[in-house]
PDB file of C-alpha atoms in Angstrom:
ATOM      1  CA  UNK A   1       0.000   0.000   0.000  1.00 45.00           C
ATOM      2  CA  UNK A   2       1.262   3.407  -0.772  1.00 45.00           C
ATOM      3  CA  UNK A   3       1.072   6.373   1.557  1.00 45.00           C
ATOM      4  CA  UNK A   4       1.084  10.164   0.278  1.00 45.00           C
ATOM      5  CA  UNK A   5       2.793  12.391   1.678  1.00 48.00           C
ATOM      6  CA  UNK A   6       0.953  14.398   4.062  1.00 45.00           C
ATOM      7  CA  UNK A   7       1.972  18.368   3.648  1.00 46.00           C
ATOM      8  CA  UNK A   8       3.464  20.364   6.445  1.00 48.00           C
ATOM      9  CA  UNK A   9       1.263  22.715   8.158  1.00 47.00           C
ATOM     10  CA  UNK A  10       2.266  26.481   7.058  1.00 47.00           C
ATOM     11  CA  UNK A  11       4.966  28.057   8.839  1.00 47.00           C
ATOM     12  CA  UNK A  12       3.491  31.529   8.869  1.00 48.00           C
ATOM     13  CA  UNK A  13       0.105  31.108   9.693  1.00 49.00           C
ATOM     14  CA  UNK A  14      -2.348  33.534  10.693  1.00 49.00           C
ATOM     15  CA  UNK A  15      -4.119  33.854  13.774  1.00 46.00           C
ATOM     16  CA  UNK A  16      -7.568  33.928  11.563  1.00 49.00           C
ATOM     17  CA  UNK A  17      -6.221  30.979   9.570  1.00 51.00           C
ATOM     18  CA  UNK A  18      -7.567  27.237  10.586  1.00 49.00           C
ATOM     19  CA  UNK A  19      -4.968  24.663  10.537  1.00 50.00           C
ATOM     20  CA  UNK A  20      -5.944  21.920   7.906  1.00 50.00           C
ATOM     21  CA  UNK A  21      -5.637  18.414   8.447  1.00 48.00           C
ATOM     22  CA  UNK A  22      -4.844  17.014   5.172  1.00 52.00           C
ATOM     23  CA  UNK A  23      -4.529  12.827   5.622  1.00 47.00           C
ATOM     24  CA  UNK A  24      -5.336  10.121   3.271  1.00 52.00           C
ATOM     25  CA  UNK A  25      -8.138   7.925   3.881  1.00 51.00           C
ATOM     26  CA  UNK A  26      -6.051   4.872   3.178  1.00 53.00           C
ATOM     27  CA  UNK A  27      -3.540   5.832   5.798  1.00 54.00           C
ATOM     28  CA  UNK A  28      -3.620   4.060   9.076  1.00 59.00           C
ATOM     29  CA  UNK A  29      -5.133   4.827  12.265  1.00 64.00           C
ATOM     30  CA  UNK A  30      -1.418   5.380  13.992  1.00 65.00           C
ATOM     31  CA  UNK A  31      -0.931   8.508  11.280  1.00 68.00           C
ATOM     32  CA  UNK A  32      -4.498   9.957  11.677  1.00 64.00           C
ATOM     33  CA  UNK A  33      -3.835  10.277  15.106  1.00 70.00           C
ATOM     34  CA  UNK A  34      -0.657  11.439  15.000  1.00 71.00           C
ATOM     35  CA  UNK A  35      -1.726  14.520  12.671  1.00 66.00           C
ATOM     36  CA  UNK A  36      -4.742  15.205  14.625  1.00 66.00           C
ATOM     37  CA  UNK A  37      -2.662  15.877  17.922  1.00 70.00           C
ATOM     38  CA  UNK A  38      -0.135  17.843  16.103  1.00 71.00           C
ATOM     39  CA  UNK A  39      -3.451  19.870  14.898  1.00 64.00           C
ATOM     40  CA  UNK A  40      -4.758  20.401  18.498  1.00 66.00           C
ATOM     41  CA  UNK A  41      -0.993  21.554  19.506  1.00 66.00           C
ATOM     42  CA  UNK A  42      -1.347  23.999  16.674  1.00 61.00           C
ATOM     43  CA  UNK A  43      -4.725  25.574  18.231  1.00 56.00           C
ATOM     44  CA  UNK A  44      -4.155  25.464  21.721  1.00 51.00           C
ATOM     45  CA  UNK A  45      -2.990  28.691  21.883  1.00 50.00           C
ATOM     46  CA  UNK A  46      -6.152  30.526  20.644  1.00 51.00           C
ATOM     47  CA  UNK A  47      -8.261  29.297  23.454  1.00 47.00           C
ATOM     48  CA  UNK A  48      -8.844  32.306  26.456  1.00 50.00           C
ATOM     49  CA  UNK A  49     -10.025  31.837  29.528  1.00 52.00           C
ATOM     50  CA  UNK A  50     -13.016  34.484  29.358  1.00 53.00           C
ATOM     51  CA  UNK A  51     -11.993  36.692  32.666  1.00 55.00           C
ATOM     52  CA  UNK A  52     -14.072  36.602  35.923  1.00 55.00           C
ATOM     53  CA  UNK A  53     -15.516  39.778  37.556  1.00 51.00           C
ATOM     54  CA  UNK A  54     -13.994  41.002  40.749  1.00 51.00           C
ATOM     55  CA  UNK A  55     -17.381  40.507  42.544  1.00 47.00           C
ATOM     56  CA  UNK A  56     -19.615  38.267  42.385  1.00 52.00           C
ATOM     57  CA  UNK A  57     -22.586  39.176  39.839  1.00 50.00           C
ATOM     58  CA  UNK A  58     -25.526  39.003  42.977  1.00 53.00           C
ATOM     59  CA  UNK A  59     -22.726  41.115  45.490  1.00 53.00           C
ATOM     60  CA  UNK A  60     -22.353  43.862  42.890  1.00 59.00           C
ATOM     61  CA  UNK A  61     -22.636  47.110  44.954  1.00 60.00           C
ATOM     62  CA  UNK A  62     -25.366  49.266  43.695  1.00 63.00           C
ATOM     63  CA  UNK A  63     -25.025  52.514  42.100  1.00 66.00           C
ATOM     64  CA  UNK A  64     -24.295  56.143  43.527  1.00 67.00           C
ATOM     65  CA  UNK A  65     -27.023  58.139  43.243  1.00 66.00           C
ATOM     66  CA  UNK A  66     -26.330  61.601  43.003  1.00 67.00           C
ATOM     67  CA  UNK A  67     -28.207  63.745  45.933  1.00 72.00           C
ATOM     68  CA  UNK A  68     -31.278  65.606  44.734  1.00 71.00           C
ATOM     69  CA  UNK A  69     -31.052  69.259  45.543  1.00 71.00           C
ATOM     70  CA  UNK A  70     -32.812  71.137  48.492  1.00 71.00           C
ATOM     71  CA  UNK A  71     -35.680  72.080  48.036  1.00 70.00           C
ATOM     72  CA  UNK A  72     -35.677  76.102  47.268  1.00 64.00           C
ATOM     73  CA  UNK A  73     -37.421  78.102  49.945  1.00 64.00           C
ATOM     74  CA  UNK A  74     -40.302  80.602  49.544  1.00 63.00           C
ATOM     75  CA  UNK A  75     -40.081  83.539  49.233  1.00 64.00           C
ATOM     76  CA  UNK A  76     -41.340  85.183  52.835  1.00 62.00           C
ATOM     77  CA  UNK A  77     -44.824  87.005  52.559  1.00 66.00           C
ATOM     78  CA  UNK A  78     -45.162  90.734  53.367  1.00 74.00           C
ATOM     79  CA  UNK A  79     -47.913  91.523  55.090  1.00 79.00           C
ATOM     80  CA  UNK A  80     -48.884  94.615  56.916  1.00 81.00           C
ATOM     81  CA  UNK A  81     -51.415  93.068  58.766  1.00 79.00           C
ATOM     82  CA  UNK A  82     -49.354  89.746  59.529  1.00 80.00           C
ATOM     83  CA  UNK A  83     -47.031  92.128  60.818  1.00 81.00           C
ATOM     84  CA  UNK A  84     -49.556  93.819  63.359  1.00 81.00           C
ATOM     85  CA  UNK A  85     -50.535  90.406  64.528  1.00 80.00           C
ATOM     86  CA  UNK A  86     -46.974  89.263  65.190  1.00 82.00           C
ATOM     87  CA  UNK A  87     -46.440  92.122  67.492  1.00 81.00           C
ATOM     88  CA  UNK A  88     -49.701  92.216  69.150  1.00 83.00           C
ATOM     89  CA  UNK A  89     -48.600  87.794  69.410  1.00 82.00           C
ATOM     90  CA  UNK A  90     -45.028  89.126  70.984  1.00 79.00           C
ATOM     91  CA  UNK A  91     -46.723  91.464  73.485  1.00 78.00           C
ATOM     92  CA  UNK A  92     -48.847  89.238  74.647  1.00 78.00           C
ATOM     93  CA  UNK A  93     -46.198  86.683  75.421  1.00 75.00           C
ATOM     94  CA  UNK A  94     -44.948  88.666  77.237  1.00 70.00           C
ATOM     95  CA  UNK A  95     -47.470  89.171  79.652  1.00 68.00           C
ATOM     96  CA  UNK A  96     -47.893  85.887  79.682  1.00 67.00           C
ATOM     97  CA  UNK A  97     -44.429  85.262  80.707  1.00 68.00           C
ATOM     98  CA  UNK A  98     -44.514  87.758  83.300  1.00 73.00           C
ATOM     99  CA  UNK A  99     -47.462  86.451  84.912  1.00 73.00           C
ATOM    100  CA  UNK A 100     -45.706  83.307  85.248  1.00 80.00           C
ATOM    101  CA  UNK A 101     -42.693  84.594  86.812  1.00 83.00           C
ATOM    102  CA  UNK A 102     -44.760  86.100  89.243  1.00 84.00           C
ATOM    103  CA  UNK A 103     -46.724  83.046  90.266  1.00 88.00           C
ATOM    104  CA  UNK A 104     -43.409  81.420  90.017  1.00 90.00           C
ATOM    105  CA  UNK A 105     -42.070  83.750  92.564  1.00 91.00           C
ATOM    106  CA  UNK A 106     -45.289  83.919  94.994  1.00 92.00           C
ATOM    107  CA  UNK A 107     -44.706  80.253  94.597  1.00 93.00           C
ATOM    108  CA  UNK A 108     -41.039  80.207  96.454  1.00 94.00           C
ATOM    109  CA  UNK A 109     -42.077  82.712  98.991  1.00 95.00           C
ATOM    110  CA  UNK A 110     -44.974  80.808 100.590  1.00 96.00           C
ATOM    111  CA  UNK A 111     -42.237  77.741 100.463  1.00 96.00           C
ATOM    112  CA  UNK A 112     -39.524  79.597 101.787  1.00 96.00           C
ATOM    113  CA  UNK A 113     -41.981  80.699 104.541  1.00 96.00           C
ATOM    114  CA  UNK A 114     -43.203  76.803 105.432  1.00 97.00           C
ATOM    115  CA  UNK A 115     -39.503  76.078 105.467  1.00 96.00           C
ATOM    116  CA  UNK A 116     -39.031  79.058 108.099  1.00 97.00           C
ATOM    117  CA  UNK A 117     -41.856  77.650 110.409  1.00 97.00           C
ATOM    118  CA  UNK A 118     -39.840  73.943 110.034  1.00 97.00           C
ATOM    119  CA  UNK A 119     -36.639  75.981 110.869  1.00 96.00           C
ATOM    120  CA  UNK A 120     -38.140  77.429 114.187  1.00 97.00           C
ATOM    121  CA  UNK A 121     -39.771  74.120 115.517  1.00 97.00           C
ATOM    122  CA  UNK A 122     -37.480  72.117 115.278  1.00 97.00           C
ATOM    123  CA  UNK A 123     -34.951  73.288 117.510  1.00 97.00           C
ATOM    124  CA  UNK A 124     -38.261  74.348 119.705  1.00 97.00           C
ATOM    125  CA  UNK A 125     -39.360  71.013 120.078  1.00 97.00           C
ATOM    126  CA  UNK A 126     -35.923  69.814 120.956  1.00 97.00           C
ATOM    127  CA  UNK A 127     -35.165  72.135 123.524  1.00 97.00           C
ATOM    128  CA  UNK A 128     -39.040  71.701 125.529  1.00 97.00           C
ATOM    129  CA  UNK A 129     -38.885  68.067 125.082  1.00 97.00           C
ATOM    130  CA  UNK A 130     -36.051  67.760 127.268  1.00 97.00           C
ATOM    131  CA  UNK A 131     -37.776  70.538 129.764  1.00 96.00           C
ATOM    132  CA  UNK A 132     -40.690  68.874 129.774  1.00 96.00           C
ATOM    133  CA  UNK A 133     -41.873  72.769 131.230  1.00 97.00           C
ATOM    134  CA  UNK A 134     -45.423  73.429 132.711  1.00 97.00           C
ATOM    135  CA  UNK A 135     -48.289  74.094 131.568  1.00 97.00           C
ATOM    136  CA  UNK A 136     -49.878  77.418 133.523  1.00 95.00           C
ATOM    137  CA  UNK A 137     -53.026  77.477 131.260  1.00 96.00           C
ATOM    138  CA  UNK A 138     -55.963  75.524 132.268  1.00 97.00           C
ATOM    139  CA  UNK A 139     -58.672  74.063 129.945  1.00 97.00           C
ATOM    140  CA  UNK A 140     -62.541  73.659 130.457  1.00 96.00           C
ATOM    141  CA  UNK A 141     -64.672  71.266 128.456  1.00 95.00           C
ATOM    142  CA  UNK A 142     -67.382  72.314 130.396  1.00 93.00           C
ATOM    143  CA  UNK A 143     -68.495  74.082 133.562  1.00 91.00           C
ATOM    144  CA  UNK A 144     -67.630  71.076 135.497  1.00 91.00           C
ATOM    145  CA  UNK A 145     -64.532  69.560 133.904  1.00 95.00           C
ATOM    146  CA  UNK A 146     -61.462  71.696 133.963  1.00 96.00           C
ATOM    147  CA  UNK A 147     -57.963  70.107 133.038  1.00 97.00           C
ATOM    148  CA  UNK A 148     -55.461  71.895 135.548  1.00 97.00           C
ATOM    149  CA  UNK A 149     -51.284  71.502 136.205  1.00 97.00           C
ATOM    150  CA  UNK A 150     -50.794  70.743 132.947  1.00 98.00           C
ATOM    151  CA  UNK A 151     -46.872  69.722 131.343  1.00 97.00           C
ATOM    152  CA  UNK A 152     -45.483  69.371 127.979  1.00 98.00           C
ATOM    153  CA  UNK A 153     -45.227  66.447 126.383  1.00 97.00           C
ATOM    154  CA  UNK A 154     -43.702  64.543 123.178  1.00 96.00           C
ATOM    155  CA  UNK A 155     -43.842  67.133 120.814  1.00 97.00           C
ATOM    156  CA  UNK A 156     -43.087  67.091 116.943  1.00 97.00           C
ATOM    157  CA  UNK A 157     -43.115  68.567 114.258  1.00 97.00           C
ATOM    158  CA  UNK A 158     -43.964  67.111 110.572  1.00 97.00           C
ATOM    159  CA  UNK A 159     -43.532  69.193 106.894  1.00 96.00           C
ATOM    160  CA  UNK A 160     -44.515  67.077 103.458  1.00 95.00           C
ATOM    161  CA  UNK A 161     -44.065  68.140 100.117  1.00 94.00           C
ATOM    162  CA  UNK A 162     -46.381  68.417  97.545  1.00 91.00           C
ATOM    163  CA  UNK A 163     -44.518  65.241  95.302  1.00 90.00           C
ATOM    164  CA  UNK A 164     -41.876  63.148  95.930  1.00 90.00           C
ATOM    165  CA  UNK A 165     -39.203  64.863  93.708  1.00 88.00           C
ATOM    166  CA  UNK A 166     -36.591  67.070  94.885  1.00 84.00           C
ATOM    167  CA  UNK A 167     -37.710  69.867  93.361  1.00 87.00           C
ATOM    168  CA  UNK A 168     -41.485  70.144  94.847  1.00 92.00           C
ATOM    169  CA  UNK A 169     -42.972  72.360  97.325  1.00 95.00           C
ATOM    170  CA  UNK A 170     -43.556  72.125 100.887  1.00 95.00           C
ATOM    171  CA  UNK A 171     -47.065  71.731 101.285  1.00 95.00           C
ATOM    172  CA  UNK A 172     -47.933  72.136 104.557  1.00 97.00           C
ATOM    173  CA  UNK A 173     -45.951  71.875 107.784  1.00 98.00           C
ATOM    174  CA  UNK A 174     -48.011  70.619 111.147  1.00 98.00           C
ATOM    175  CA  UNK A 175     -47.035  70.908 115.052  1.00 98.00           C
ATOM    176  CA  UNK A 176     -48.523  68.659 117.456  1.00 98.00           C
ATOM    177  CA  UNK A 177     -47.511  68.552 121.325  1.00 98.00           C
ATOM    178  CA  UNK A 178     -49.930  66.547 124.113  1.00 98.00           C
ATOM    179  CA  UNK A 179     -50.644  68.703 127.458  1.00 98.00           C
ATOM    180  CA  UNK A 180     -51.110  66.079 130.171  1.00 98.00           C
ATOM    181  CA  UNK A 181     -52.779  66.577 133.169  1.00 97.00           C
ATOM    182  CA  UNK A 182     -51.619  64.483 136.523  1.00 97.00           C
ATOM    183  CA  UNK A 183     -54.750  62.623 136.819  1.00 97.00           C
ATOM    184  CA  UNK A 184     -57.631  61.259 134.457  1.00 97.00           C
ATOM    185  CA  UNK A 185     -60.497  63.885 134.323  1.00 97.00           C
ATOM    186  CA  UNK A 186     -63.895  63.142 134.849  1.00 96.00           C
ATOM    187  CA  UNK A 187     -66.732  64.254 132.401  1.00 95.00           C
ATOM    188  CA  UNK A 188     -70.099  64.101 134.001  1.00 93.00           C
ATOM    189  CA  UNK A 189     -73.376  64.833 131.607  1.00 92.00           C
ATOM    190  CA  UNK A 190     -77.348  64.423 131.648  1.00 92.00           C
ATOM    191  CA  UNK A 191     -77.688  60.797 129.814  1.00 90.00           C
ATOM    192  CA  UNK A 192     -79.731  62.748 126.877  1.00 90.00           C
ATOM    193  CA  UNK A 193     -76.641  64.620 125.965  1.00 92.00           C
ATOM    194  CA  UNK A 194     -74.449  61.484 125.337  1.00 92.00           C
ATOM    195  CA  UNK A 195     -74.220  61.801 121.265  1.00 93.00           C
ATOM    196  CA  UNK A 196     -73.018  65.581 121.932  1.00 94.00           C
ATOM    197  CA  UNK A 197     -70.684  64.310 124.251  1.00 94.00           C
ATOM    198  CA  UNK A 198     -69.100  61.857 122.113  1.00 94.00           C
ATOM    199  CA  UNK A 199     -68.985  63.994 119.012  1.00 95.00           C
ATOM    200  CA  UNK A 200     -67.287  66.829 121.155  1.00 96.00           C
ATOM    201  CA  UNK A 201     -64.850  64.396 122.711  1.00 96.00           C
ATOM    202  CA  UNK A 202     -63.851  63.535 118.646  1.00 96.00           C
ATOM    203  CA  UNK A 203     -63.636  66.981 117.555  1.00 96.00           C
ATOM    204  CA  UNK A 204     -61.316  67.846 120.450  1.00 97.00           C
ATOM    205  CA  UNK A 205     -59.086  64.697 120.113  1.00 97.00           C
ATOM    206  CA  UNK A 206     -59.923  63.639 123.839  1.00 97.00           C
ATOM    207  CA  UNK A 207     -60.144  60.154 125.138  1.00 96.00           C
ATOM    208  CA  UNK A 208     -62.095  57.960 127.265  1.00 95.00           C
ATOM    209  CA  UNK A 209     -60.456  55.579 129.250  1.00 95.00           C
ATOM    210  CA  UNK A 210     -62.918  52.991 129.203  1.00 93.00           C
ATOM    211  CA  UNK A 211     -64.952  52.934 125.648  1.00 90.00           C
ATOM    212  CA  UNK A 212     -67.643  51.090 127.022  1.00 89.00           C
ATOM    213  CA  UNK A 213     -68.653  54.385 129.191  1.00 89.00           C
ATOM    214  CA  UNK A 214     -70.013  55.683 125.818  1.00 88.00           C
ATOM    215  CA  UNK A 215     -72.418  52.845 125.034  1.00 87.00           C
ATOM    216  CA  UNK A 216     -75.554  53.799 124.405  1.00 80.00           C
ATOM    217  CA  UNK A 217     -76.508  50.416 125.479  1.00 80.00           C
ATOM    218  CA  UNK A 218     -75.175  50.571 129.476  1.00 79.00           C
ATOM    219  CA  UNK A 219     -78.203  51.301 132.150  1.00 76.00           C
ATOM    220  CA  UNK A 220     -78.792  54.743 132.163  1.00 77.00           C
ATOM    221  CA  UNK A 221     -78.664  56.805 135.560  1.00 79.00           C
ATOM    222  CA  UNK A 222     -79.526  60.416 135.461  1.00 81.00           C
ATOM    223  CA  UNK A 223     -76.120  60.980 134.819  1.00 88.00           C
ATOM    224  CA  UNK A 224     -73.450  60.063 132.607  1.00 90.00           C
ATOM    225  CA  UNK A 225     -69.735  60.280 133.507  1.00 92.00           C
ATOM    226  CA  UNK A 226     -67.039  59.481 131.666  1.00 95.00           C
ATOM    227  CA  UNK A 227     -63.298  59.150 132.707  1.00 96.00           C
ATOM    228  CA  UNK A 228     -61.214  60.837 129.948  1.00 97.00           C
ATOM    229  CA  UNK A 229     -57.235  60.498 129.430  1.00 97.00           C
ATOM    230  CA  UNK A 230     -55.142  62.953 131.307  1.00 97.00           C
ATOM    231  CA  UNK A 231     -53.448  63.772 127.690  1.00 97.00           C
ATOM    232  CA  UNK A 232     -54.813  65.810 124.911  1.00 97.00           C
ATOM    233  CA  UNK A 233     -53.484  67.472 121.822  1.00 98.00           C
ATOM    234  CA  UNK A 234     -52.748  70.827 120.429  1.00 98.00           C
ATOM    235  CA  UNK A 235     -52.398  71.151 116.591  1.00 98.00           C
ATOM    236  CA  UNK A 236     -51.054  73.720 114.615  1.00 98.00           C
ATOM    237  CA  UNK A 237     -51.273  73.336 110.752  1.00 98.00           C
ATOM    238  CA  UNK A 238     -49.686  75.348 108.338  1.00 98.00           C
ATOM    239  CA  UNK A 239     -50.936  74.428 104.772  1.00 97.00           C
ATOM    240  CA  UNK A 240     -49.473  76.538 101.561  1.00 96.00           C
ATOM    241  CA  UNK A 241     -52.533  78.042  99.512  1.00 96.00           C
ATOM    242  CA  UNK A 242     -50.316  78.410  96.250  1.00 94.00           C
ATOM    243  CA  UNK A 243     -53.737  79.535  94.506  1.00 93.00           C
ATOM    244  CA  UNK A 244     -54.318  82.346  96.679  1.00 94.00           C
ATOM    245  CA  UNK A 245     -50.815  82.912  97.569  1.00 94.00           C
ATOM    246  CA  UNK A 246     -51.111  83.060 102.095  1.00 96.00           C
ATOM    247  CA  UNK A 247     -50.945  80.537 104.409  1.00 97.00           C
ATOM    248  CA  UNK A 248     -53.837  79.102 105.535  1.00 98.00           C
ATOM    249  CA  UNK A 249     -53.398  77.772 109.772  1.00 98.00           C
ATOM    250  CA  UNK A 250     -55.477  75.452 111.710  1.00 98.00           C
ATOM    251  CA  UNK A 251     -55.088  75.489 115.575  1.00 98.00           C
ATOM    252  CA  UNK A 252     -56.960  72.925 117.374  1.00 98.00           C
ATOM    253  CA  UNK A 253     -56.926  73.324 121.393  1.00 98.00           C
ATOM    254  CA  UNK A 254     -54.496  76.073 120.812  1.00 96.00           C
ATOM    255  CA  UNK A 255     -55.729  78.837 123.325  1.00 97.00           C
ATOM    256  CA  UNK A 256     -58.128  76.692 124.789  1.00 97.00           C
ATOM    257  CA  UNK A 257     -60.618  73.623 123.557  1.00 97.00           C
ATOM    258  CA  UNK A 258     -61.805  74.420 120.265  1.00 97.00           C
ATOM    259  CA  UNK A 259     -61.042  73.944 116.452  1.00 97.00           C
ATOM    260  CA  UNK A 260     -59.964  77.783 115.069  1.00 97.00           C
ATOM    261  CA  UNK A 261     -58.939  78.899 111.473  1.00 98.00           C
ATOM    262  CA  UNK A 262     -56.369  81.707 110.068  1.00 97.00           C
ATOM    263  CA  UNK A 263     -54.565  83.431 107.414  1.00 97.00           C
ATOM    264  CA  UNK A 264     -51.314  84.328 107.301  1.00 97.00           C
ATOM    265  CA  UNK A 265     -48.950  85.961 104.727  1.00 96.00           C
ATOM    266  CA  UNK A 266     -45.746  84.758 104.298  1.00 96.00           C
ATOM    267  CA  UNK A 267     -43.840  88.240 104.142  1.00 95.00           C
ATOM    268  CA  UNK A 268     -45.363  87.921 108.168  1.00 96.00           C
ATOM    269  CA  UNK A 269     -43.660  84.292 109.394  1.00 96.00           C
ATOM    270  CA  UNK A 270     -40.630  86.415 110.727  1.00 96.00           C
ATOM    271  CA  UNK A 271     -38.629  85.440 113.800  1.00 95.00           C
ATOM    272  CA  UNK A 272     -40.342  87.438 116.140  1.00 96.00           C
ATOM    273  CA  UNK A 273     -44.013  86.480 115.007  1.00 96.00           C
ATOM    274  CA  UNK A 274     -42.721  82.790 115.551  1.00 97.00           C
ATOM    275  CA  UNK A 275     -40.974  83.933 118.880  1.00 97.00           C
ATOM    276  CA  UNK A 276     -44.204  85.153 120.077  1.00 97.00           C
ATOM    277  CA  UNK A 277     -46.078  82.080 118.920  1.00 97.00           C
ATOM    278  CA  UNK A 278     -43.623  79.774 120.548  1.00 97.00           C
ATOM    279  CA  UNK A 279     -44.242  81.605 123.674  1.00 97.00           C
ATOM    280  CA  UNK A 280     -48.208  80.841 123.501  1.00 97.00           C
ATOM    281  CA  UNK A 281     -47.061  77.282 122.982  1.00 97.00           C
ATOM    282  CA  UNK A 282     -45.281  77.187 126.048  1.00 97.00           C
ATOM    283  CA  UNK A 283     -48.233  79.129 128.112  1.00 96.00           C
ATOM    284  CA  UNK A 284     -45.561  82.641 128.612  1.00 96.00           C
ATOM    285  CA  UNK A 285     -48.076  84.177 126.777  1.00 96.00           C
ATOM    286  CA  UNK A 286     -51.812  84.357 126.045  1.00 94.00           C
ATOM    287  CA  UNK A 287     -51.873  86.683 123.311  1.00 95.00           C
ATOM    288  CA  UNK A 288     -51.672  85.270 119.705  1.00 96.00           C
ATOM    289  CA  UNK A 289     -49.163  86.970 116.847  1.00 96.00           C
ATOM    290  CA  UNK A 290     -50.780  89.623 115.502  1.00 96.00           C
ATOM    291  CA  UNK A 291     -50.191  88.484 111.682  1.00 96.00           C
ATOM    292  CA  UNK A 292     -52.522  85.426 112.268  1.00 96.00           C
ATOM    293  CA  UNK A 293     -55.888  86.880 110.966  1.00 94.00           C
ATOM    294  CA  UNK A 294     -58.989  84.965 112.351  1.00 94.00           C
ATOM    295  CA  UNK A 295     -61.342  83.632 109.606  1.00 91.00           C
TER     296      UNK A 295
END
């Protein structure tokens, strides 16, 4: 069998040129294959890898946007009458405003007074607790029951604010003090005045010994007598009107037995009004201050 000669590939080829395999069908399969790897050598150099982006195609970051521009303003509207109204708005905030600083200010001096009353007690209280001094007033419930020899005893003195925050208001400020007498006292009244007699003896804060001297139920004589505690209190309240701006004061068994109201102004709650009421408390005097106004 006789072979042709297969031709040599050409030796300046073009990169647009295709190699040709030229082979002869009656060659054998050792030369066929032998030409067709020589072809694929030939080739191998015009395959690229196709390149890979940076980022993957889903983690692309999005576009910049350019920012939109502001919005332009308007122009501002002249208006006489706008103009009126402005300054008739700016007067009367104002007023406004000045009205508040003075409530604001009425405000701190009826505190500032309360805190003057809690400044005076307290030291008073301290001082006759340990004294313990008598008593030289005497007090009548009635024209047969007098409570005589009185002495001091336990007093104190209590202030609350109006909230629980450090910034809030006194709100009122109360004394109390017991007067005790050596001895029980003994009430004695017709049996038909017995609902008088208890209702008096709850105003007044006074005490029965023995609760079951009030029962409506006991047998009734023509008289009723009661054995009240030796001890009863005096109050003095001081409560802050911030509406009205004064102090309003509620005395109970103060002078004698008996529930009294006042005013006072808290420009008046000076040392020497308080030195004068200290001495009622304490029975050197019997003349109240002056600046407590009845009601």
């Amino acid at each position: 069998m006789s072979h042709t000669p297969l031709k040599p590939p050409a030796q300046n080829m073009t990169s647009d040129d295709k190699p040709a395999i030229n082979f002869d069908f009656n060659a054998s399969m050792a030369d066929i294959e032998k030409h067709l790897e020589e072809a694929r050598r030939s080739t191998a150099h015009e395959f690229i890898e196709p390149q890979r982006s940076a980022f993957p195609t889903e983690l692309q970051p999005p576009p910049m946007l350019a920012p939109s521009p502001p919005p332009a303003q308007p122009a501002a509207f002249e208006s006489s009458f706008l103009a009126e109204l402005a300054r008739e708005s700016a007067q009367k905030q104002g007023v406004n405003l000045s009205a508040t600083q003075a409530l604001q200010a009425r405000s701190q001096r009826l505190h500032d007074a309360l805190n003057r009353i809690v400044g005076f007690f307290t030291p008073l209280i301290q001082y006759a607790n340990n004294m313990e001094p008598d008593i030289s007033r005497s007090y009548r419930l009635d024209a047969r029951t007098t409570y005589t020899r009185l002495k001091w005893r336990g007093a104190f003195v209590d202030a609350r604010k109006q909230d629980i925050s450090s910034t809030a208001l006194l709100a009122h400020v109360t004394f109390s003090v017991n007067y005790c007498a050596p001895e029980p006292v003994l009430a004695a009244r017709p049996w038909d005045q017995l609902e008088a007699l208890k209702a008096e003896l709850n105003n007044l804060k006074l005490k029965a010994l023995d609760e079951s001297e009030l029962d409506s139920k006991r047998p009734k004589q023509e008289w009723l007598q009661v054995r009240l505690a030796p001890e009863f209190p005096v109050h003095l309240r001081f409560q802050a009107n911030y509406d009205k701006g004064h102090i309003d004061v509620m005395s109970r068994n103060l002078l004698a037995f008996g529930i009294s109201a006042y005013k006072l102004q808290p420009e008046e709650v000076t040392s020497a009004m308080l030195d004068d009421l200290g001495r009622v408390l304490l029975s050197r005097a019997d003349k109240l201050p002056s600046a407590l106004l009845p009601l």
